[in-house]
XYZ file of C-alpha atoms in Angstrom:
659
model
C 185.973 -150.244 -23.720
C 183.500 -153.136 -24.854
C 180.979 -151.926 -26.128
C 178.408 -154.046 -23.705
C 180.779 -151.663 -20.968
C 180.001 -148.587 -22.993
C 176.393 -149.242 -23.228
C 175.969 -150.084 -19.636
C 177.834 -146.259 -18.601
C 175.555 -144.549 -21.067
C 172.490 -146.084 -19.531
C 173.814 -145.261 -15.887
C 173.892 -141.626 -17.001
C 171.003 -141.563 -18.721
C 169.359 -142.961 -15.424
C 171.441 -140.075 -13.311
C 170.017 -137.603 -15.655
C 166.456 -138.373 -15.472
C 166.670 -138.528 -11.414
C 168.029 -135.232 -11.240
C 165.393 -133.953 -13.810
C 162.362 -135.648 -11.857
C 164.550 -134.355 -8.790
C 164.934 -130.506 -9.903
C 160.890 -130.921 -11.556
C 159.696 -132.171 -8.277
C 161.521 -129.564 -6.362
C 160.295 -126.916 -8.389
C 156.133 -128.198 -8.344
C 157.028 -128.008 -4.327
C 157.902 -124.689 -4.495
C 154.981 -123.944 -6.691
C 152.671 -125.756 -4.247
C 154.325 -123.730 -1.602
C 154.366 -120.084 -3.211
C 150.705 -120.376 -4.422
C 149.892 -120.980 -0.916
C 151.631 -118.110 0.620
C 149.061 -116.043 -2.004
C 146.151 -117.855 -1.225
C 147.303 -117.177 2.659
C 148.088 -113.825 2.248
C 144.546 -113.074 -0.148
C 142.193 -114.837 2.247
C 144.146 -113.350 5.537
C 143.635 -110.035 3.520
C 139.719 -110.670 2.969
C 139.472 -112.116 6.415
C 141.016 -109.184 7.723
C 138.629 -106.237 5.758
C 135.812 -108.669 6.866
C 136.610 -108.239 10.356
C 137.300 -104.963 10.878
C 134.971 -103.307 7.804
C 131.801 -101.957 9.500
C 128.396 -102.985 7.916
C 126.298 -100.503 6.759
C 123.154 -98.473 8.696
C 120.337 -101.348 8.699
C 117.214 -100.121 7.221
C 114.655 -99.459 9.506
C 111.144 -98.188 9.349
C 110.398 -95.622 11.839
C 107.117 -95.651 11.980
C 106.342 -99.344 11.809
C 103.215 -100.279 13.424
C 103.152 -102.671 16.232
C 99.522 -102.060 18.046
C 96.537 -104.537 16.687
C 94.474 -104.297 14.137
C 91.996 -102.586 12.842
C 94.585 -99.580 13.419
C 92.787 -96.600 14.347
C 92.141 -93.543 12.071
C 92.405 -90.948 14.869
C 94.700 -92.369 17.152
C 94.721 -90.740 20.761
C 98.344 -89.535 20.670
C 98.553 -87.262 23.733
C 100.321 -87.707 27.084
C 97.890 -89.041 29.563
C 98.163 -89.335 33.470
C 98.581 -93.183 34.610
C 98.191 -94.478 38.073
C 99.712 -97.872 38.973
C 96.391 -100.088 40.984
C 97.130 -103.212 43.214
C 93.329 -104.334 42.229
C 91.604 -106.545 44.692
C 90.550 -108.683 42.446
C 94.013 -109.085 41.681
C 95.390 -109.305 45.264
C 92.808 -111.386 46.475
C 93.318 -114.041 43.411
C 96.926 -113.695 43.729
C 96.617 -114.671 48.002
C 94.518 -117.606 47.304
C 97.314 -119.208 44.816
C 99.849 -118.240 47.582
C 97.676 -120.234 50.147
C 96.581 -123.238 47.952
C 100.156 -123.790 47.044
C 101.143 -127.384 46.617
C 104.059 -128.486 48.569
C 107.414 -128.081 47.339
C 109.978 -131.244 47.106
C 112.515 -130.329 50.071
C 116.324 -130.021 48.931
C 119.383 -131.844 48.842
C 121.234 -131.493 51.897
C 123.430 -127.737 52.005
C 123.288 -127.325 48.454
C 121.793 -123.355 49.197
C 120.968 -122.035 45.849
C 123.492 -124.794 43.587
C 120.364 -126.068 42.107
C 118.369 -123.209 42.038
C 116.058 -121.366 44.120
C 115.940 -123.466 47.296
C 112.831 -124.980 48.626
C 112.734 -123.807 52.075
C 113.368 -120.377 51.372
C 110.658 -119.929 49.035
C 108.080 -120.818 51.768
C 109.378 -117.765 53.768
C 109.041 -115.330 50.552
C 105.885 -116.169 49.770
C 104.499 -116.204 53.089
C 105.646 -113.090 53.520
C 103.764 -111.769 50.653
C 100.628 -113.062 51.492
C 100.994 -112.153 54.753
C 102.908 -108.985 55.636
C 103.268 -107.236 51.898
C 101.124 -104.013 52.246
C 99.557 -104.128 48.437
C 97.968 -100.510 49.378
C 101.049 -98.652 50.706
C 103.119 -100.295 47.735
C 100.394 -98.929 45.695
C 101.341 -95.326 47.619
C 105.062 -95.642 46.951
C 104.995 -96.939 43.193
C 102.277 -93.784 42.426
C 105.625 -90.976 44.880
C 106.137 -90.424 40.847
C 104.144 -89.022 38.291
C 103.746 -91.572 35.917
C 101.974 -91.426 32.326
C 101.178 -93.017 28.751
C 101.626 -92.523 25.085
C 100.601 -94.295 21.907
C 103.980 -94.773 20.201
C 103.706 -96.644 16.759
C 100.347 -98.197 18.115
C 101.773 -98.938 21.371
C 100.626 -97.704 24.763
C 103.939 -96.810 26.302
C 104.248 -95.855 30.142
C 106.914 -93.585 31.534
C 107.847 -92.433 35.056
C 108.797 -88.794 34.833
C 110.158 -86.849 37.596
C 111.435 -83.374 37.477
C 113.447 -81.669 40.303
C 112.182 -79.184 42.220
C 113.145 -75.668 43.752
C 116.447 -75.521 41.437
C 118.699 -72.492 41.246
C 119.073 -70.334 38.450
C 122.390 -70.915 37.844
C 121.987 -74.886 37.570
C 120.556 -76.186 34.325
C 118.096 -79.492 34.092
C 119.242 -81.889 31.308
C 116.931 -85.056 30.344
C 118.599 -88.836 31.528
C 116.934 -91.646 30.045
C 116.782 -94.802 32.110
C 116.574 -98.133 30.443
C 115.695 -101.085 32.564
C 115.973 -104.776 31.167
C 114.773 -108.355 32.384
C 114.305 -109.154 35.351
C 113.954 -106.038 36.403
C 111.436 -103.425 35.677
C 111.323 -99.505 36.511
C 111.072 -100.278 40.132
C 115.126 -100.766 39.857
C 115.037 -96.489 39.777
C 113.332 -95.465 42.783
C 116.237 -95.619 45.149
C 118.337 -93.738 42.887
C 116.184 -91.168 41.286
C 116.386 -89.016 44.598
C 119.506 -88.848 44.396
C 119.694 -87.786 40.856
C 116.962 -84.740 40.766
C 118.793 -83.057 43.295
C 121.805 -80.665 42.723
C 124.951 -82.019 43.807
C 128.138 -79.818 44.986
C 130.241 -78.538 42.207
C 127.654 -79.646 39.690
C 125.856 -76.987 37.730
C 122.999 -79.066 36.404
C 120.544 -81.601 37.911
C 118.319 -84.441 36.178
C 115.341 -84.429 34.538
C 114.302 -88.171 34.842
C 112.254 -90.180 32.062
C 112.221 -94.208 32.759
C 110.027 -96.034 30.557
C 109.013 -99.571 30.918
C 109.582 -101.445 28.026
C 106.931 -102.514 25.031
C 105.484 -105.435 27.075
C 107.315 -104.956 30.391
C 104.925 -104.298 33.500
C 102.959 -101.452 32.535
C 103.613 -100.820 28.564
C 101.433 -102.312 26.251
C 102.900 -105.536 24.038
C 103.251 -105.586 20.301
C 100.326 -107.742 18.511
C 102.864 -109.793 16.006
C 106.315 -110.916 15.971
C 109.646 -108.774 15.416
C 109.629 -105.610 17.928
C 113.311 -106.302 18.685
C 115.968 -104.266 21.038
C 116.551 -102.552 17.631
C 112.392 -101.778 16.987
C 112.137 -100.963 20.828
C 115.295 -98.272 20.202
C 113.047 -96.663 17.726
C 110.343 -96.666 19.703
C 111.964 -95.117 22.769
C 113.334 -92.672 20.509
C 110.175 -91.247 19.467
C 109.002 -91.281 22.975
C 111.596 -88.721 24.244
C 110.555 -86.923 20.755
C 106.833 -86.811 22.187
C 107.756 -86.122 25.424
C 109.525 -83.187 24.108
C 113.477 -83.717 24.225
C 115.396 -83.776 20.859
C 118.703 -84.374 23.082
C 119.186 -86.267 26.346
C 121.774 -88.704 28.144
C 121.049 -92.140 28.273
C 121.904 -94.735 31.599
C 121.295 -98.284 30.917
C 122.281 -101.650 32.295
C 121.190 -105.474 31.279
C 118.638 -105.476 28.056
C 118.912 -101.606 28.615
C 122.220 -101.372 27.577
C 121.732 -103.066 24.231
C 118.741 -100.576 23.457
C 120.859 -97.411 24.660
C 123.851 -98.539 22.395
C 121.561 -99.262 19.509
C 119.886 -95.538 20.460
C 123.448 -94.711 20.063
C 124.071 -95.928 17.227
C 121.291 -94.879 15.154
C 120.847 -91.272 16.628
C 124.121 -90.122 17.434
C 122.929 -86.501 16.823
C 119.975 -87.286 19.436
C 122.094 -89.066 22.375
C 124.442 -86.780 24.025
C 126.013 -89.125 25.732
C 125.908 -93.123 26.927
C 126.544 -94.257 30.993
C 126.560 -97.874 30.776
C 126.500 -100.192 33.946
C 127.128 -103.364 31.682
C 129.727 -102.358 29.322
C 129.785 -105.260 26.910
C 130.525 -105.726 22.947
C 128.041 -109.335 22.829
C 128.103 -109.479 18.633
C 131.554 -108.282 17.802
C 133.504 -110.907 16.078
C 136.903 -108.795 17.631
C 136.003 -108.806 20.745
C 135.735 -112.519 20.552
C 139.067 -112.602 18.884
C 140.656 -110.570 21.353
C 139.334 -112.738 24.773
C 140.431 -115.702 23.053
C 144.150 -114.347 22.347
C 144.023 -113.176 25.948
C 143.443 -116.320 27.308
C 146.864 -117.308 26.516
C 148.570 -113.752 26.871
C 146.455 -111.817 29.133
C 148.600 -108.591 29.319
C 148.154 -107.952 25.948
C 144.393 -106.495 26.512
C 143.692 -106.446 30.433
C 145.545 -104.696 33.424
C 147.188 -107.359 35.416
C 144.736 -106.208 38.445
C 141.458 -107.330 36.548
C 142.760 -110.130 34.824
C 140.964 -112.181 37.318
C 137.935 -110.341 35.990
C 138.416 -112.061 32.615
C 140.406 -115.047 33.167
C 141.062 -117.929 33.164
C 138.637 -118.430 30.132
C 137.608 -121.827 31.275
C 136.027 -121.135 34.465
C 134.582 -117.830 32.937
C 133.071 -119.440 30.554
C 131.643 -122.534 32.627
C 130.091 -120.086 34.888
C 128.725 -117.891 32.117
C 127.034 -121.222 30.508
C 126.035 -122.277 33.996
C 123.712 -118.743 34.349
C 123.291 -118.483 31.214
C 120.219 -121.124 30.264
C 117.506 -118.641 31.062
C 118.693 -116.986 28.027
C 118.578 -119.868 26.617
C 115.113 -120.884 26.743
C 113.656 -117.365 26.447
C 115.682 -116.624 22.921
C 113.903 -120.073 21.709
C 110.644 -120.982 23.943
C 109.757 -117.947 25.870
C 105.561 -118.710 26.083
C 106.652 -122.482 27.233
C 108.099 -121.171 30.295
C 105.861 -118.053 30.409
C 102.511 -120.413 31.078
C 104.350 -121.471 34.011
C 105.083 -118.564 35.530
C 101.905 -116.823 34.590
C 100.178 -119.444 36.608
C 102.357 -119.692 39.550
C 103.275 -117.145 41.558
C 105.491 -119.018 43.318
C 107.360 -120.148 40.208
C 107.736 -116.507 39.058
C 108.909 -115.247 42.389
C 111.524 -117.985 42.201
C 112.447 -117.279 38.646
C 113.286 -113.945 39.204
C 114.476 -113.833 42.713
C 117.276 -116.795 41.971
C 118.718 -113.927 39.488
C 118.618 -111.499 42.431
C 120.982 -113.760 44.335
C 123.494 -115.209 42.138
C 123.837 -111.995 39.656
C 124.593 -110.063 42.684
C 127.544 -112.108 43.787
C 128.220 -115.659 43.155
C 129.182 -116.668 46.082
C 125.609 -116.157 47.045
C 124.311 -119.221 45.772
C 126.314 -121.276 48.329
C 123.963 -119.801 51.177
C 120.260 -121.328 52.144
C 118.730 -117.964 51.343
C 121.003 -117.188 48.296
C 121.880 -114.290 50.631
C 118.909 -112.158 48.712
C 118.617 -110.216 52.515
C 122.179 -109.034 52.486
C 121.950 -106.742 49.616
C 117.757 -106.257 49.377
C 114.564 -106.425 51.529
C 111.773 -108.689 50.660
C 109.183 -105.743 50.378
C 111.501 -103.867 47.501
C 112.067 -107.453 45.747
C 108.670 -108.134 45.910
C 107.732 -104.829 44.228
C 109.738 -105.890 41.203
C 107.701 -109.326 41.450
C 104.546 -107.400 41.428
C 105.443 -105.188 38.661
C 105.448 -108.131 36.277
C 102.794 -110.398 38.429
C 99.526 -107.689 38.352
C 100.247 -106.818 35.083
C 100.821 -110.384 33.419
C 103.290 -109.096 31.667
C 106.350 -112.468 32.049
C 105.686 -113.849 28.598
C 105.659 -110.916 27.186
C 109.021 -109.017 28.303
C 110.596 -112.735 27.909
C 109.911 -112.582 23.994
C 112.431 -109.714 23.730
C 114.774 -112.450 24.068
C 113.545 -114.485 21.351
C 113.341 -111.401 19.163
C 116.466 -110.179 19.786
C 118.315 -113.442 19.558
C 117.911 -114.762 15.944
C 119.418 -114.604 12.317
C 117.154 -111.352 11.670
C 118.415 -109.239 14.206
C 121.917 -110.558 14.644
C 122.548 -110.134 10.697
C 122.271 -106.053 11.078
C 125.639 -106.306 12.707
C 124.588 -103.566 15.172
C 127.626 -104.108 17.371
C 130.057 -103.773 14.923
C 128.686 -100.139 13.849
C 130.887 -97.971 15.459
C 129.557 -94.767 17.457
C 130.680 -91.330 18.075
C 128.442 -90.730 21.204
C 130.768 -90.480 23.875
C 130.603 -93.072 26.465
C 131.461 -94.162 29.702
C 131.278 -97.753 31.725
C 130.948 -98.440 35.271
C 132.262 -101.883 35.867
C 130.951 -103.864 38.991
C 132.927 -106.663 40.427
C 130.454 -109.658 39.523
C 128.563 -108.635 36.841
C 127.997 -111.290 34.294
C 130.592 -110.444 31.917
C 133.859 -107.908 31.777
C 135.630 -106.910 28.643
C 138.476 -104.407 28.729
C 138.443 -100.956 27.489
C 140.251 -101.782 24.119
C 137.504 -103.889 23.575
C 134.954 -101.346 24.249
C 136.693 -99.364 21.668
C 136.350 -101.127 19.079
C 132.633 -99.621 18.602
C 132.275 -96.890 21.223
C 134.930 -94.845 19.431
C 134.768 -92.060 22.196
C 134.429 -94.329 24.770
C 136.241 -91.897 27.808
C 136.117 -93.825 30.955
C 135.718 -97.097 33.262
C 134.662 -96.678 37.019
C 135.818 -99.966 38.428
C 133.999 -101.165 41.256
C 135.438 -104.029 44.101
C 131.841 -104.810 44.857
C 128.114 -105.281 43.284
C 126.522 -106.285 40.557
C 123.911 -107.234 37.682
C 121.894 -104.630 39.305
C 123.179 -101.705 40.251
C 120.946 -99.099 40.659
C 119.118 -101.165 43.494
C 121.887 -102.433 44.645
C 124.675 -99.360 45.078
C 122.535 -96.606 44.102
C 124.613 -93.717 45.515
C 127.919 -95.205 43.953
C 126.024 -94.933 40.698
C 124.206 -91.896 41.367
C 127.718 -90.727 41.706
C 128.853 -91.708 39.145
C 126.358 -90.728 36.434
C 127.027 -87.142 37.442
C 130.621 -87.292 36.874
C 130.262 -89.356 33.882
C 127.498 -86.072 32.232
C 129.668 -83.915 33.476
C 132.835 -85.498 31.749
C 130.286 -85.507 28.680
C 129.380 -82.127 28.904
C 133.161 -81.143 28.860
C 133.310 -83.144 25.388
C 130.498 -81.006 24.075
C 132.318 -77.783 24.792
C 134.496 -75.816 22.579
C 136.317 -74.138 24.957
C 139.242 -75.386 27.445
C 137.682 -74.563 30.782
C 139.344 -72.390 33.346
C 141.948 -74.378 35.614
C 140.770 -74.661 39.092
C 144.093 -74.949 41.818
C 143.868 -75.578 45.078
C 146.643 -74.590 47.450
C 149.141 -71.760 47.766
C 152.033 -72.228 45.304
C 154.070 -69.976 47.124
C 153.666 -72.211 50.044
C 153.438 -75.878 48.439
C 155.971 -77.851 49.248
C 155.039 -81.238 47.007
C 153.003 -81.409 43.941
C 150.555 -82.983 46.077
C 149.353 -79.680 47.072
C 147.667 -78.670 43.626
C 144.957 -79.558 41.812
C 144.158 -79.424 38.047
C 141.535 -80.212 35.917
C 141.964 -82.862 33.594
C 141.310 -83.038 29.488
C 137.758 -84.106 30.090
C 137.439 -80.606 32.709
C 137.402 -83.028 36.057
C 139.174 -81.691 38.789
C 141.949 -83.836 39.663
C 143.690 -83.661 43.137
C 148.022 -84.573 42.536
C 147.854 -86.214 45.750
C 146.295 -89.210 43.940
C 150.006 -89.734 42.555
C 151.255 -90.033 45.817
C 153.488 -92.853 45.547
C 154.506 -92.672 41.845
C 157.828 -91.513 40.111
C 156.224 -88.672 37.371
C 157.725 -86.979 34.667
C 155.725 -84.057 33.762
C 155.682 -82.137 30.129
C 154.193 -79.367 28.163
C 153.313 -81.104 25.230
C 151.602 -79.340 21.391
C 149.678 -81.433 18.951
C 151.524 -79.321 15.785
C 155.016 -79.326 16.677
C 158.459 -80.648 14.943
C 159.074 -82.599 18.031
C 155.148 -83.988 18.317
C 155.907 -87.522 16.312
C 159.480 -88.080 18.146
C 158.521 -87.110 21.975
C 154.615 -88.172 21.568
C 155.993 -91.749 20.318
C 158.388 -92.423 22.878
C 156.254 -90.509 25.813
C 153.658 -93.918 24.566
C 156.718 -96.446 24.852
C 157.976 -95.275 27.958
C 154.456 -95.465 29.239
C 153.942 -98.932 28.055
C 157.285 -100.282 29.752
C 157.349 -98.696 32.948
C 153.664 -97.793 34.185
C 152.519 -101.140 35.266
C 155.684 -102.186 36.516
C 157.723 -99.305 38.214
C 154.951 -97.348 39.298
C 155.790 -94.371 36.957
C 152.790 -91.960 35.618
C 153.601 -89.241 32.630
C 151.840 -85.990 32.587
C 151.330 -84.249 29.742
C 150.025 -80.681 29.866
C 148.788 -79.091 26.601
C 150.055 -75.258 25.963
C 149.910 -73.060 22.934
C 152.733 -70.453 23.925
C 155.450 -71.729 21.620
C 154.357 -70.820 18.165
C 150.663 -71.638 18.147
C 151.452 -75.065 17.949
C 148.735 -76.051 20.265
C 145.364 -73.638 19.036
C 142.535 -76.353 19.697
C 139.981 -76.884 21.678
C 139.860 -79.494 24.816
C 137.473 -81.640 22.458
C 140.409 -81.028 19.373
C 143.044 -82.538 21.694
C 140.899 -85.122 22.708
C 140.487 -85.966 19.498
C 144.633 -85.896 18.732
C 145.271 -88.066 21.412
C 142.909 -90.766 20.912
C 143.723 -91.099 17.253
C 147.843 -91.391 18.410
C 146.417 -93.827 20.712
C 147.653 -92.059 24.333
C 147.308 -94.029 27.358
C 149.140 -91.451 29.663
C 147.520 -88.961 31.515
C 146.413 -85.749 29.714
C 145.675 -82.542 30.869
C 143.406 -79.436 30.227
C 145.290 -76.563 28.023
C 147.473 -74.293 30.452
C 149.923 -71.422 30.338
C 153.707 -72.631 31.244
C 154.758 -68.725 31.241
C 154.068 -65.020 31.905
C 151.275 -63.932 34.278
C 148.901 -66.713 33.965
C 151.180 -69.003 34.540
C 149.310 -72.409 36.284
C 150.228 -72.274 39.772
C 151.855 -76.060 39.507
C 154.573 -74.654 36.592
C 154.882 -71.797 39.021
C 156.122 -74.214 41.861
C 157.813 -76.186 39.149
C 159.712 -73.765 37.846
C 160.938 -72.390 41.240
C 162.001 -75.817 42.338
C 163.603 -76.375 39.091
C 165.489 -73.404 37.240
C 166.490 -73.348 34.179
C 169.924 -73.023 32.253
C 169.242 -69.572 31.671
C 166.267 -68.366 33.711
C 163.443 -69.891 35.279
C 161.207 -69.595 32.036
C 160.190 -72.597 29.845
C 161.855 -72.552 26.515
C 159.861 -74.545 24.116
C 157.231 -77.934 23.855
C 158.172 -80.606 25.611
C 160.214 -79.147 28.457
C 160.620 -82.290 31.375
C 160.556 -82.097 34.845
C 161.174 -85.710 36.726
C 159.090 -85.954 40.563
C 160.119 -88.086 42.858
C 157.799 -90.791 44.959
C 157.648 -87.852 47.381
C 155.943 -85.427 44.743
C 159.304 -83.184 44.830
C 160.977 -82.368 41.811
C 164.458 -83.576 41.272
C 165.455 -83.111 37.425
C 164.467 -80.428 34.889
C 165.316 -81.123 31.192
C 165.059 -79.319 27.722
C 162.625 -79.906 24.536
C 165.877 -81.505 22.912
C 165.770 -84.003 25.396
C 163.935 -87.582 24.108
C 161.554 -89.088 26.478
C 163.474 -92.965 26.194
C 166.550 -90.742 26.945
C 165.332 -90.198 30.404
C 165.709 -93.893 30.859
C 168.403 -93.611 32.867
C 167.677 -90.334 34.990
C 164.400 -92.327 36.200
C 165.806 -95.295 36.679
C 167.404 -93.023 40.278
C 164.179 -92.283 41.581
C 162.170 -96.163 41.089
C-alpha cells in the first residue's frame, strides 16, 4: 500500500473517531440537559405544591382598633341603647320632590327587557309607586316591630336587631344565631325569615334568638372615619359586638358579603363560632379552587356530580355570565365614591341600581322580561323597604366602600380563604346563585364541611325569596352542629314494627350527624348494608374496597352503601359519633355512614333484627364479627348475606345480579 493511500486511510479513520467522539459528547450533553431539566422541574413542582397546599399563618390583627372620628372620647358610652328607625317628614318630603321632578329617561331599545340594565319604562312604575303608594309611616312601624339597639364598638355606633322567642317550653333551649347580610341587601332581608326561626319546630329541642346587625357603613350603623375597615376588620367588630351582647358562643348564618365575614369569623374565632351556615358557599381566593375548576372544565366528573355539572360548566359560558354580572364589583372595588355621588343624589338611580340586582341575581332569565320579573318573587313594597334603608340613612357610598377595602392587595395578602377552619359548616346551594362550587373545593378550607342542600330554584337573596326553605335548612344545620359537638352517640329512633316489616323501607334510622333518615329514600337502589369498625384488622381492606365500590357504581348503577358502626366485637369501635365522623372524614369516605348501633343482643337495632331474620347465617342468625354484609335488592328486600371474610370487591358478581 502506498504512503499516499495509507495516509488517506489514517485521515478517514481519524475523521470517524472525531465524529463518534463528537456525537458521543453531544449525546451526553443532551442527556445532561434532560437530567438537569427533570431535576429543576421536580424541584419547582415540589415548591409549587408546597406553596399551594401549605396554609399561611393567621394574620396579625388589632382586636381593639379604633375606627371612629377623632378626637377620641376619654370615657365613651359603651352601653347598649334602644334605637328606633325613623323616616322623618323632612326626608320624605325631599324624596317626593326628587321623584316628582325627575328628568325624563331615554326610552329603552325595542324588546331588550333588562339586558341593557334596568328598563326605563318599568322604572317609572316603580318611582310612581314609591312617591304615591308607599306608606312611609306604616313601613316605619313595620321596621320597628322588632327591638333595635345601638352600642359603640371600637369607636363606631353599631346597630343591630335583637329578637327573642316568646312562651318557650322549659325543655326547649334558646340558642343565639347571628344573621349577616351583604350588599345590596340589609337587615330588611331577614324580616320574612325571623318569625320562622323564633318559633319552635316539631322534633327540635331548640329555637333561635336572633342577632342581626347592620354592617358598619350600612344602613343604621356608623361608617368608619378612615380607610382600612374591610371584611376582616368587620369580622372583629361583629365578634366584639356579640361579646358586648353577652354571647361567647353562637351560630352564624350568612350570604353575600356576610358569607365572607362569617367565614373569616370562623377562621379567626373557631372557639366562639359553633357552626357556620351559608347560602353562598364559595372560596373566592383559594388558588387550588381555581385549579380544580379549570381542570374540571376538561373532566367535569373529577370534581362535580353529573346532575350538578350544568351549574358549573361549560366554564366559558359561566365565566362570560359572571363577567357580565360582576361589573358593579369592579366599579365599587376601585371607585366607590364616584358612583356613590350619583346614587346619593338620585333616588331613581339608587332604585335602578339596586333593583336590577334583585332581578338578574334571582334568576338570570328574568333579564329578558320588560319588568325584570321583579314582581314574580317580591312585592314593590318589600323591595322599596330595602332601598329605604340606604336612602334614609344616606349610606350607599359608605356601604360600597367595603368592596374597595376588601378587594385590595392589603386584604388579599392575608390569604384568609387558604387558612383551614375546623368550625362545622353547612351550605345551601340555590340553582341561580352567582357562583357554584362543589363540596370538594369547599373542603379545601372548611375541614368539617358537613352537608350541601341542593335547591332546584332560587337565587342570591334567599332569605327574602325562600324564607321557609331557608328556615328549615338552618334548623337542620344547627341540629347537625349540635350533634357534631355532642360527645355521646344519639339514641336510635326507629319507626315501624320490625316484626311486621316487609322491606327495609319500613325503618327509620339516625345518620352519623344524629338526623332521622327514613330508609324509604333508598327505594329503587341496590344496597350493601355492613357493620363497620375503625380499629379492626379488617378495617383497612374493607374501608378501601367499600370506597372503591362506591366510586365505581354509585353514580352509574343506582347503588348505595349503608355503613353502621358497631362496638360489639372486640371493642373496636369505642369512639363517640364525633370520633367516628373524624375517622371517616380522614379516610375520605363517600358512602353513607350512620350512628353507632348494636347488631346482637337485647338492644339489637330493629333494622338489623329484620336483616338477620330475613337472611339467616350459616351457624345462626347472630352477626359473627365486624364487616358482615347484606345485599338488598331494588325492592328493599334483603337477598344475600356474606361473612366478614368476604372482601367488598369480591361482591361485584353478586351485586351485578340485581342492577
